[in-house]
Amino acid sequence: MKEKLLEMRKAFYKALEEVLTPAELDELRIYYLGKSGALKEILKQMGGLRKEDRPVMGELANELRDSMGEAMASKLKEFERMLLEKKIEEEKIDITLPGEKISMGRVHPTTKTIRELIDVFVRMGFSLEDGPEVESVYNNFDALNSPKDHPSRGLSDTFYFDASRVLRTHTSPVQIRTMKKMQPPIRMISVGRCFRNDEIDATHSPMFYQMEGLVVDEGISMADLKGTLEEFVRQLFGEETRSLFRPHNFPFTEPSAEVDITCFKCHGEGCRFCSGTGYIEILGCGMVHPSVLEECGIDSEKYTGFAFGMGLDRITMMRYEIDDIRYLYENDKRFLDQFRR
Ligand code: DAH
């Protein structure tokens, strides 16, 4: 019996060495130490031993059971350690690898212009108003005193949705919306996209940006208009920039004017940027026509006002010396990356 026990121990340790997984280890345990395992089988023969030999065999069997159990427990520990090591190895982060490069966008030059303009006018006490890009014919034309047969109303100039709705052709309808919403004193600006049925070329885009301004109060005069716009020109283009008011005609203002400023490039000398004139046109303006005030429910006997509107693409192009409006809409990163300021 002793031989059998020792043989079993030998076989067990050999098998233990070959065990590769915890599941196999379990099988091994059942095979040797289980209820009807190898050890139990051998012990069944205990009855055939001499009485005095039995305790010795019993002790040997116990010893064997304990040492085999311990050997399996340490094997299990080894498995657990290996598993942990494998996990750590797999989850290791190589902190020496270079990080992923995040490329930062830049503020679009037109947006820079818009932000600066808003700053200038908000500092002068103007509020910022908003209006929709899809506008009524009434707000875009009628309420602005535009004659029914004005060429700008034609299909070749304006995008129509139907007989009563257009893509706004200027930001001036926001004047109407503001005057219908509030009574004087009014000091507002509005910035946004406008649309005209123009062919695309270096100076035209069917979609472009405008800024509108409107002041209505008691005693507002042409002097206020000039003072305000001259101050704006100085703040945006520099102290030495001079402005020139030329008479013009708009349906919604009377009198009306266009404002030119000294060329940013030649400062009035005359160059190819200003076609040799020394001046560049930047906006339209005038005293709000009394019929426009009345249409919006404002007493034109008591109140007067001035208004102005300017093309922001144009102003952006001047400030950054961009010679083709298309660059502003092509989203070419090589172009946009140049504007770091
Ligand atoms: N709405 C005009 C345009 O798009 C610009 C303009 C001129 C706006 C005179 C005004 C103004 O407010 O008073 O050409």
Tab-separated table of N, CA and C and ligand atoms in Angstrom, residues 140 144 169-173 175 194 196 208 210-214 225 248-258 281 283-288 306-311, ligand 1:
chain	number	residue	atom	x	y	z
A	140	ASN	N	-38.542	94.052	-46.576
A	140	ASN	CA	-37.340	94.232	-47.397
A	140	ASN	C	-37.462	95.409	-48.363
A	144	LEU	N	-39.683	100.079	-46.598
A	144	LEU	CA	-38.491	100.918	-46.765
A	144	LEU	C	-38.684	101.930	-47.896
A	169	THR	N	-32.212	91.247	-49.255
A	169	THR	CA	-31.172	91.758	-50.139
A	169	THR	C	-30.251	92.740	-49.412
A	170	HIS	N	-30.653	93.119	-48.214
A	170	HIS	CA	-29.826	93.996	-47.367
A	170	HIS	C	-30.281	93.820	-45.918
A	171	THR	N	-29.544	94.438	-44.978
A	171	THR	CA	-29.948	94.319	-43.569
A	171	THR	C	-30.939	95.414	-43.167
A	172	SER	N	-31.298	96.285	-44.106
A	172	SER	CA	-32.213	97.388	-43.775
A	172	SER	C	-33.572	96.951	-43.200
A	173	PRO	N	-34.131	95.783	-43.598
A	173	PRO	CA	-35.409	95.387	-42.967
A	173	PRO	C	-35.324	95.270	-41.446
A	175	GLN	N	-34.151	97.477	-39.582
A	175	GLN	CA	-34.609	98.817	-39.134
A	175	GLN	C	-36.109	98.780	-38.871
A	194	CYS	N	-26.748	88.618	-46.394
A	194	CYS	CA	-27.708	89.110	-47.369
A	194	CYS	C	-27.463	88.370	-48.679
A	196	ARG	N	-28.091	88.344	-53.068
A	196	ARG	CA	-28.541	88.965	-54.314
A	196	ARG	C	-28.203	88.054	-55.476
A	208	PHE	N	-23.450	87.637	-49.038
A	208	PHE	CA	-22.444	88.556	-48.495
A	208	PHE	C	-22.922	89.084	-47.151
A	210	GLN	N	-23.612	92.294	-44.371
A	210	GLN	CA	-23.814	93.733	-44.180
A	210	GLN	C	-23.953	94.056	-42.704
A	211	MET	N	-23.684	95.324	-42.394
A	211	MET	CA	-24.046	95.835	-41.075
A	211	MET	C	-24.953	97.042	-41.273
A	212	GLU	N	-26.009	97.052	-40.508
A	212	GLU	CA	-26.980	98.135	-40.561
A	212	GLU	C	-26.883	98.932	-39.271
A	213	GLY	N	-27.139	100.240	-39.345
A	213	GLY	CA	-27.197	101.046	-38.129
A	213	GLY	C	-28.390	101.977	-38.199
A	214	LEU	N	-28.987	102.254	-37.053
A	214	LEU	CA	-30.146	103.152	-37.023
A	214	LEU	C	-30.184	103.903	-35.689
A	225	LEU	N	-25.171	112.144	-37.655
A	225	LEU	CA	-24.776	111.087	-38.597
A	225	LEU	C	-23.293	111.200	-38.930
A	248	HIS	N	-26.108	110.981	-52.572
A	248	HIS	CA	-26.509	109.772	-53.280
A	248	HIS	C	-28.022	109.678	-53.188
A	249	ASN	N	-28.575	108.525	-53.592
A	249	ASN	CA	-30.019	108.372	-53.472
A	249	ASN	C	-30.386	106.973	-52.999
A	250	PHE	N	-31.122	106.912	-51.897
A	250	PHE	CA	-31.739	105.654	-51.446
A	250	PHE	C	-33.207	105.945	-51.170
A	251	PRO	N	-34.107	104.986	-51.441
A	251	PRO	CA	-35.535	105.252	-51.230
A	251	PRO	C	-35.883	105.529	-49.770
A	252	PHE	N	-35.107	104.914	-48.841
A	252	PHE	CA	-35.494	104.990	-47.421
A	252	PHE	C	-34.825	106.113	-46.646
A	253	THR	N	-33.970	106.914	-47.323
A	253	THR	CA	-33.364	108.058	-46.631
A	253	THR	C	-33.500	109.315	-47.486
A	254	GLU	N	-33.592	110.460	-46.796
A	254	GLU	CA	-33.659	111.739	-47.493
A	254	GLU	C	-33.152	112.834	-46.572
A	255	PRO	N	-32.043	113.516	-46.813
A	255	PRO	CA	-31.118	113.224	-47.918
A	255	PRO	C	-30.326	111.940	-47.685
A	256	SER	N	-29.714	111.468	-48.762
A	256	SER	CA	-28.893	110.263	-48.681
A	256	SER	C	-27.458	110.583	-49.081
A	257	ALA	N	-26.533	109.763	-48.622
A	257	ALA	CA	-25.126	109.977	-48.983
A	257	ALA	C	-24.392	108.648	-49.051
A	258	GLU	N	-23.270	108.678	-49.754
A	258	GLU	CA	-22.339	107.562	-49.675
A	258	GLU	C	-21.077	108.088	-49.021
A	281	GLU	N	-15.133	103.723	-51.442
A	281	GLU	CA	-16.482	103.794	-50.891
A	281	GLU	C	-16.703	102.688	-49.879
A	283	LEU	N	-19.751	102.836	-47.412
A	283	LEU	CA	-21.127	102.651	-46.923
A	283	LEU	C	-22.114	103.640	-47.522
A	284	GLY	N	-23.405	103.314	-47.338
A	284	GLY	CA	-24.499	104.206	-47.711
A	284	GLY	C	-25.187	104.666	-46.441
A	285	CYS	N	-25.709	105.892	-46.459
A	285	CYS	CA	-26.350	106.393	-45.241
A	285	CYS	C	-27.315	107.526	-45.570
A	286	GLY	N	-27.961	108.055	-44.566
A	286	GLY	CA	-28.858	109.185	-44.795
A	286	GLY	C	-29.776	109.409	-43.618
A	287	MET	N	-30.632	110.440	-43.751
A	287	MET	CA	-31.637	110.716	-42.715
A	287	MET	C	-32.880	109.889	-43.040
A	288	VAL	N	-33.360	109.146	-42.050
A	288	VAL	CA	-34.488	108.226	-42.285
A	288	VAL	C	-35.668	108.996	-42.878
A	306	PHE	N	-31.167	108.852	-38.279
A	306	PHE	CA	-30.265	108.548	-39.386
A	306	PHE	C	-30.013	107.049	-39.445
A	307	ALA	N	-29.586	106.594	-40.625
A	307	ALA	CA	-29.331	105.167	-40.813
A	307	ALA	C	-28.116	105.001	-41.708
A	308	PHE	N	-27.499	103.837	-41.607
A	308	PHE	CA	-26.379	103.539	-42.498
A	308	PHE	C	-26.290	102.032	-42.716
A	309	GLY	N	-25.686	101.671	-43.840
A	309	GLY	CA	-25.510	100.256	-44.132
A	309	GLY	C	-24.195	100.059	-44.861
A	310	MET	N	-23.460	99.005	-44.460
A	310	MET	CA	-22.157	98.791	-45.109
A	310	MET	C	-21.897	97.325	-45.409
A	311	GLY	N	-21.106	97.112	-46.450
A	311	GLY	CA	-20.744	95.746	-46.846
A	311	GLY	C	-19.509	95.296	-46.090
B	1	DAH	N1	-29.417	99.024	-47.811
B	1	DAH	C1	-28.450	99.710	-48.642
B	1	DAH	C2	-27.818	98.742	-49.613
B	1	DAH	O1	-27.881	97.567	-49.402
B	1	DAH	C3	-27.394	100.368	-47.827
B	1	DAH	C4	-27.934	101.497	-47.010
B	1	DAH	C5	-27.942	102.777	-47.521
B	1	DAH	C6	-28.436	101.282	-45.739
B	1	DAH	C7	-28.446	103.839	-46.796
B	1	DAH	C8	-28.940	102.357	-45.001
B	1	DAH	C9	-28.924	103.625	-45.558
B	1	DAH	O2	-29.414	102.196	-43.784
B	1	DAH	O3	-29.417	104.674	-44.816
B	1	DAH	O4	-27.234	99.129	-50.542
